[in-house]
Tab-separated table of C-alpha atoms in Angstrom:
chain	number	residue	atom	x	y	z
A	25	UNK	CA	81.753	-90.689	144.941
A	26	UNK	CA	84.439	-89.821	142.213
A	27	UNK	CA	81.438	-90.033	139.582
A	28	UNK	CA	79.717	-86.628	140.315
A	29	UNK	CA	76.708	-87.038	138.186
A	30	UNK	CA	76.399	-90.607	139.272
A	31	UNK	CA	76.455	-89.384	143.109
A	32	UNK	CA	73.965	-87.101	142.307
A	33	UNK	CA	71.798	-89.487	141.160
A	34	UNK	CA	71.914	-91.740	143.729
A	35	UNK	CA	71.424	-88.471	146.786
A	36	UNK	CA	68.342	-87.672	144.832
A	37	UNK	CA	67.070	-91.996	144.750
A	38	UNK	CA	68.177	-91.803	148.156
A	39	UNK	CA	66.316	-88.215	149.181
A	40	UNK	CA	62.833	-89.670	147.479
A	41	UNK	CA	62.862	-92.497	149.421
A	42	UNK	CA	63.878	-91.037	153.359
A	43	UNK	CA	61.848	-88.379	153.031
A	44	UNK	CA	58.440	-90.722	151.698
A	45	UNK	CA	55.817	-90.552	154.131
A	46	UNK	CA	55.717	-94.286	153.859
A	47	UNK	CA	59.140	-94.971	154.972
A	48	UNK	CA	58.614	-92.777	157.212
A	49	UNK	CA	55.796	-94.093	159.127
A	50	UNK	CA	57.537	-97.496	158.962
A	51	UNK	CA	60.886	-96.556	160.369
A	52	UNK	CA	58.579	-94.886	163.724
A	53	UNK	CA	59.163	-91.263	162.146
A	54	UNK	CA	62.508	-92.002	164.275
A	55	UNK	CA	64.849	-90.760	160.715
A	56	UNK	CA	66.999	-93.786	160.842
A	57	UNK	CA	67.047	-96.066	157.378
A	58	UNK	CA	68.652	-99.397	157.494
A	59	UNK	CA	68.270	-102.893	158.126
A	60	UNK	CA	68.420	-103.023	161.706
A	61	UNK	CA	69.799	-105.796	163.843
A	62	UNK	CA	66.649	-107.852	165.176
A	63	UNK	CA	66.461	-110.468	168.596
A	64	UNK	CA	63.687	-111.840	170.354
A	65	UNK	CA	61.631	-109.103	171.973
A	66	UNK	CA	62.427	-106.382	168.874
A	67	UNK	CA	59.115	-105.534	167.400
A	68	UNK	CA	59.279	-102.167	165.286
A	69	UNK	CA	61.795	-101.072	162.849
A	70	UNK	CA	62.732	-98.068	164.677
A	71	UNK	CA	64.242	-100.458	167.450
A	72	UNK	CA	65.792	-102.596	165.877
A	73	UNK	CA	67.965	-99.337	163.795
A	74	UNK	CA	68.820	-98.592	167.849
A	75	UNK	CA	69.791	-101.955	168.452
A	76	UNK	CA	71.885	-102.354	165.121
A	77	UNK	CA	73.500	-98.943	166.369
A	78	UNK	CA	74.221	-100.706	169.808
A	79	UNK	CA	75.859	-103.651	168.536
A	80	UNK	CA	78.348	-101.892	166.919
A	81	UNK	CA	79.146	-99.225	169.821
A	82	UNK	CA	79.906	-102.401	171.627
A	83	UNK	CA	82.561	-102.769	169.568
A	84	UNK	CA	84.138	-99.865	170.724
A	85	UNK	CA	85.438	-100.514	174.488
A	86	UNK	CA	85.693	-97.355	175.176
A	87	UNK	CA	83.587	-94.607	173.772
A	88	UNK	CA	85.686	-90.976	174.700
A	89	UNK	CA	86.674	-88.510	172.631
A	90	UNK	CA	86.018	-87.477	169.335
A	91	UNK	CA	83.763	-90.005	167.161
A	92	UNK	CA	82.904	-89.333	163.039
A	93	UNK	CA	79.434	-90.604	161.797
A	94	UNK	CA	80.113	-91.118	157.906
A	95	UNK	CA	77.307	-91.725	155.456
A	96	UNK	CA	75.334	-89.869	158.494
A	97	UNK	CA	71.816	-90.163	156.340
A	98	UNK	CA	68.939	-87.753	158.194
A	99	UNK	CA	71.508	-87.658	161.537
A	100	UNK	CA	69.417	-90.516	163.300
A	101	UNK	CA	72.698	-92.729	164.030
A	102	UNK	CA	74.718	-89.641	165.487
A	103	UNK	CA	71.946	-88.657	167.738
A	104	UNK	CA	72.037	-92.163	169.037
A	105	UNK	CA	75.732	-91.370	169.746
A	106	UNK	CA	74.680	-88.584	172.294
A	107	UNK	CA	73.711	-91.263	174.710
A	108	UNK	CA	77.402	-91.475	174.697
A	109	UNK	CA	79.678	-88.685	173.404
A	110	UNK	CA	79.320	-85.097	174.512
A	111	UNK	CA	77.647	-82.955	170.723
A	112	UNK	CA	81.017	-81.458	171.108
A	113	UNK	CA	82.705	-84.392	170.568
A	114	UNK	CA	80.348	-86.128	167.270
A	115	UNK	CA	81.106	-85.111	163.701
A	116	UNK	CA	78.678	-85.994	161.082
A	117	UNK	CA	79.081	-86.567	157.148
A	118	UNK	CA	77.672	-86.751	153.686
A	119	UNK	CA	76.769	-86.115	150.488
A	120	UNK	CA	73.137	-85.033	150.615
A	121	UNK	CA	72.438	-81.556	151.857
A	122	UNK	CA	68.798	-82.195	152.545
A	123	UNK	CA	69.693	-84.842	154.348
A	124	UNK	CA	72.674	-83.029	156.242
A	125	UNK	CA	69.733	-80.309	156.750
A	126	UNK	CA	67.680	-83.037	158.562
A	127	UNK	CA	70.575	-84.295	160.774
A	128	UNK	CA	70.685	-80.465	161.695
A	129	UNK	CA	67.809	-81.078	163.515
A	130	UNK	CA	68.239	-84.406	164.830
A	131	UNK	CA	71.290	-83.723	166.645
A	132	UNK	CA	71.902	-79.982	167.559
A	133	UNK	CA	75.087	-79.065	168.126
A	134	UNK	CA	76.917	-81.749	166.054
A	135	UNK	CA	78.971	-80.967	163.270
A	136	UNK	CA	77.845	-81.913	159.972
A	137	UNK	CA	79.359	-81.349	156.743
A	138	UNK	CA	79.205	-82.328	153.440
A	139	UNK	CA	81.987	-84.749	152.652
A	140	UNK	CA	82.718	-87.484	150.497
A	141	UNK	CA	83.229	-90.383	152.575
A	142	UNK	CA	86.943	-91.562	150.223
A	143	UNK	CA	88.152	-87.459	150.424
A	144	UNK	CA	87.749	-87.132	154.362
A	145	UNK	CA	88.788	-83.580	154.646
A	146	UNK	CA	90.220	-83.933	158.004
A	147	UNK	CA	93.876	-83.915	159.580
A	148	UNK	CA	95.341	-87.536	160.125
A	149	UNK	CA	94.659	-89.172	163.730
A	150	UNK	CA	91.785	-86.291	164.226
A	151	UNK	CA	88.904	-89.096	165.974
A	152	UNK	CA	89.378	-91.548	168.513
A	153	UNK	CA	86.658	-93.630	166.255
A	154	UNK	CA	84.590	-93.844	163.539
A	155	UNK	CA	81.050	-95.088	162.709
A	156	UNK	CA	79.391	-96.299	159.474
A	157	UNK	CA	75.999	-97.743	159.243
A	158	UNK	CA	75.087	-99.754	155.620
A	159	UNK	CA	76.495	-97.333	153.414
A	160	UNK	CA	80.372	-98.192	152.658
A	161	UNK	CA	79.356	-100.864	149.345
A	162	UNK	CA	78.581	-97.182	147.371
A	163	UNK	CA	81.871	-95.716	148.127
A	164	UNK	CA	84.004	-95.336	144.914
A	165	UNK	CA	85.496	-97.502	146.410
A	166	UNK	CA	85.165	-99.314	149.410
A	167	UNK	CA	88.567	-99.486	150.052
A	168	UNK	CA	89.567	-95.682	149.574
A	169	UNK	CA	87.463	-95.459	152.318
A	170	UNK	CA	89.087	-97.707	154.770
A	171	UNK	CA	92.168	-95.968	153.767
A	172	UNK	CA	91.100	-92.344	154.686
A	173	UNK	CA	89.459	-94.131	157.282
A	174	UNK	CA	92.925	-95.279	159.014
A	175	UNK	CA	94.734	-92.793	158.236
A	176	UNK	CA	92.235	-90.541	160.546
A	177	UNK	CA	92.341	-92.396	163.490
A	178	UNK	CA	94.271	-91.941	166.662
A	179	UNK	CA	96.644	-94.788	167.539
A	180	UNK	CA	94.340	-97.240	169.261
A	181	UNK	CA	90.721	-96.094	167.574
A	182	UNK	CA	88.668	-98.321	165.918
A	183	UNK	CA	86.014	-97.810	162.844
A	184	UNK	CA	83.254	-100.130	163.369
A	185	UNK	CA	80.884	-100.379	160.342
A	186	UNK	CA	77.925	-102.558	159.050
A	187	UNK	CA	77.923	-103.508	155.894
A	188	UNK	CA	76.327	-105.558	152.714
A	189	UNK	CA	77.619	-107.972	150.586
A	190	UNK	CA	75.777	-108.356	147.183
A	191	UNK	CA	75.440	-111.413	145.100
A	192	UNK	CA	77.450	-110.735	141.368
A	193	UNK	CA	75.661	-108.560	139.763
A	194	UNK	CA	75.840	-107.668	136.045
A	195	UNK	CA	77.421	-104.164	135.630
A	196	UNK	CA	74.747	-101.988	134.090
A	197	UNK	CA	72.343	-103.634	137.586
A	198	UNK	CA	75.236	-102.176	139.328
A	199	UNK	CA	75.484	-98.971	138.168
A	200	UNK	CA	71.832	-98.089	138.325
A	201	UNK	CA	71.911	-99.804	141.694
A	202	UNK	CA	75.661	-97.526	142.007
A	203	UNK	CA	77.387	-100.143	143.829
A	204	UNK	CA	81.397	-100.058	142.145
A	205	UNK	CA	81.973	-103.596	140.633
A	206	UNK	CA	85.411	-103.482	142.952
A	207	UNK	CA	83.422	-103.547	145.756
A	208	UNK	CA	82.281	-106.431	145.625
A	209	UNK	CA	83.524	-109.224	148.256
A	210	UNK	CA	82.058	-113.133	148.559
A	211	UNK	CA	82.422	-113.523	152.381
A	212	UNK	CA	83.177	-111.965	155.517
A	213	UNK	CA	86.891	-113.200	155.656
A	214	UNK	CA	87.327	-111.180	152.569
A	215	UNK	CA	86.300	-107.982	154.070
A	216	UNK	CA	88.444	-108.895	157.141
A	217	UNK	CA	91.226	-108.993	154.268
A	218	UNK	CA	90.286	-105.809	153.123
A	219	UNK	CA	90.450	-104.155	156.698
A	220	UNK	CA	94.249	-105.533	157.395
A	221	UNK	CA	94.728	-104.468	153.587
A	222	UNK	CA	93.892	-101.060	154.589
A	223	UNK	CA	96.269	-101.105	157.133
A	224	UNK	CA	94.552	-101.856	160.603
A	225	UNK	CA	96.356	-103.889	162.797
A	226	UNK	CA	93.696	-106.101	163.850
A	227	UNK	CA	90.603	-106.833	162.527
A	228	UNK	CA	86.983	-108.507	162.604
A	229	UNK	CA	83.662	-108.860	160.495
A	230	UNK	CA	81.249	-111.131	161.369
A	231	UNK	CA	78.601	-112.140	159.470
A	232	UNK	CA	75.216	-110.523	160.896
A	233	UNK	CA	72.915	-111.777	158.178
A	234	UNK	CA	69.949	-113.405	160.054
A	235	UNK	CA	69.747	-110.766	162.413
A	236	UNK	CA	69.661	-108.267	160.490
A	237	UNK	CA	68.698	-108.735	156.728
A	238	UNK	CA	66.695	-112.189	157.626
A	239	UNK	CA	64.977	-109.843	160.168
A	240	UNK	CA	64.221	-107.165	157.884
A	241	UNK	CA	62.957	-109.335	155.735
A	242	UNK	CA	60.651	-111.120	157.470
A	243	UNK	CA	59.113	-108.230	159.710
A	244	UNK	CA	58.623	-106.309	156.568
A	245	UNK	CA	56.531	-109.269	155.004
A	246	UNK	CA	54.463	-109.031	158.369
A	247	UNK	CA	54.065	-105.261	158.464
A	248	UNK	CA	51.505	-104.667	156.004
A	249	UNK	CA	48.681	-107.423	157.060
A	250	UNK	CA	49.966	-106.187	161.074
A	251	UNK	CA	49.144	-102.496	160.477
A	252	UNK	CA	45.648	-103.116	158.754
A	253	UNK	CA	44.445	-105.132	161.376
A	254	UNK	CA	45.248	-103.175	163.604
A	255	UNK	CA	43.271	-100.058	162.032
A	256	UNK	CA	46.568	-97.828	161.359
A	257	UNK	CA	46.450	-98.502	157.487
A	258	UNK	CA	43.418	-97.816	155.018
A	259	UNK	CA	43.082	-99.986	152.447
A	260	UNK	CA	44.760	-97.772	149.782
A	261	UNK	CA	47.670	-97.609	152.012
A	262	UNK	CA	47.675	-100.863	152.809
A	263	UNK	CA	47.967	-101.769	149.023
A	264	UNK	CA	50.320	-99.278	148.478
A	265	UNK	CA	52.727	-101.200	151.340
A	266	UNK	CA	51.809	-104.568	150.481
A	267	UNK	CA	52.953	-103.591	146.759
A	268	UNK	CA	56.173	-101.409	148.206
A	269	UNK	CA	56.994	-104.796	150.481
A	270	UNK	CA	57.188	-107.301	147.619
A	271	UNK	CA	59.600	-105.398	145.798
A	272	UNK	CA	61.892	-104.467	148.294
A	273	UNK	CA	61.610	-108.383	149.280
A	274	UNK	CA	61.942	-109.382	146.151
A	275	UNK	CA	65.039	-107.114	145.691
A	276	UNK	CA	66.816	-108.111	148.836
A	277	UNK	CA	66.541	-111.676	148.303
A	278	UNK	CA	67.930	-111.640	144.193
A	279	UNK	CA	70.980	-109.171	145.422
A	280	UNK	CA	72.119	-110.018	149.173
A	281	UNK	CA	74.985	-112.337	149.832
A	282	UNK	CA	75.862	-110.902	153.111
A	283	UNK	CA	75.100	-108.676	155.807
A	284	UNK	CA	78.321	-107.897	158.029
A	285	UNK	CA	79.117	-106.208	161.229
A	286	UNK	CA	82.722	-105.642	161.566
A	287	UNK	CA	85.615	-103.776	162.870
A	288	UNK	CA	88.995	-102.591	162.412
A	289	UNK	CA	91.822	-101.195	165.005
A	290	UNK	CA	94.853	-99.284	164.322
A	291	UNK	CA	98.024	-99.642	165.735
């Protein structure tokens, strides 16, 4: 972020809630923190996050050489990516230092450094790809990013991201909730727009919404009344989730438009 005391703001929101013991015991102490991408047969949170991760390797058809996790949170998306790239190969940034500390852990002998995500302090065509998980509608701005990101990709490499659209919002929600007014888009085809702006020579976002917001959603209005009965919740943790739930739900379903999955491949 260009607005440094805004940025740190937002690390610290974003530190609170990773490291809760709540969220963690709801994302399977697995470290990841997104929506995930939910099908038939997907029961916990912390599968779905591997499935989300899945869908968009798959849009990478072939998965050598050097890949950079941006917006790498507490490193649980870039240890997913040793199922397919060498540690040698997998670079990790962001903005939080506890969280880099975390992603330390999570996937030894990574690189990790702290970064801003529109500044990428790397040479141009230095990765074969790029990955970004729910984080790109912070970046001041959205598009800086998909700038740096192009211009750091290898002929032929692809960045494959997910992403959210928000409805409007009013500009003092926005900047508590630090999302730039700029970046805000009303449909997928815009953000396809926005990739070919950016100068990739082809392009796609799809719009992942019910598989992966409408599945968060739901499973996390289950989750609660699910882990009582089944004797992993006390009741003042079960109150404590039940009242955690509603607001989250209550959040995501005043401010999400969309929820995309998309790509972009230089030439």
């Amino acid at each position: 972020m260009t607005n440094q005391p805004a940025s740190q703001e937002m690390v610290k929101g974003y530190d609170l809630q990773m490291y809760d013991e709540g969220t963690a015991y709801y994302y399977g102490y697995s470290d990841f923190y997104n929506y995930g991408y939910w099908q038939p047969g997907i029961e916990s949170q912390k599968a779905a996050c591997e499935n989300l991760v899945e869908k968009l390797l798959a849009f990478i058809p072939d998965k050598r050489g050097r890949i950079l996790d941006v917006a790498c949170g507490m490193g649980a998306t870039t240890r997913h990516l040793l199922n397919y790239y060498s540690a040698a190969d997998v670079v990790g940034v962001n903005i939080s230092e506890a969280q880099l500390a975390r992603a330390r852990q999570n996937a030894p002998g990574c690189a990790f450094l702290a970064m801003d995500a529109t500044d990428l302090q790397f040479e141009d065509a230095s990765f074969d790809n790029v990955i970004c998980v729910e984080a790109a509608f912070h970046f001041d701005t959205r598009d800086k990013f998909l700038r740096e990101a192009h211009r750091i990709l290898k002929p032929g490499g692809r960045l494959v991201l997910s992403d959210i659209l928000f409805l409007p919002i009013h500009p003092r929600a926005a900047e508590r909730m630090h999302i730039p007014l700029v970046n805000q888009l009303d449909s997928p085809a815009a953000y396809q727009e926005r990739l070919l702006a950016a100068g990739f020579q082809e392009a796609m976002v799809e719009d992942a919404t019910q598989a992966c917001w409408r599945g968060f959603y739901d499973h996390l209005g289950r989750w609660p009344k699910q882990e009582r009965q089944a004797g992993r919740l006390t009741f003042r943790q079960y109150t404590r989730a039940v009242i955690t739930t509603r607001l989250t739900r209550n959040f995501l379903k005043r401010g999400v438009r969309y929820y995309v999955l998309g790509w972009g491949q230089k030439g």
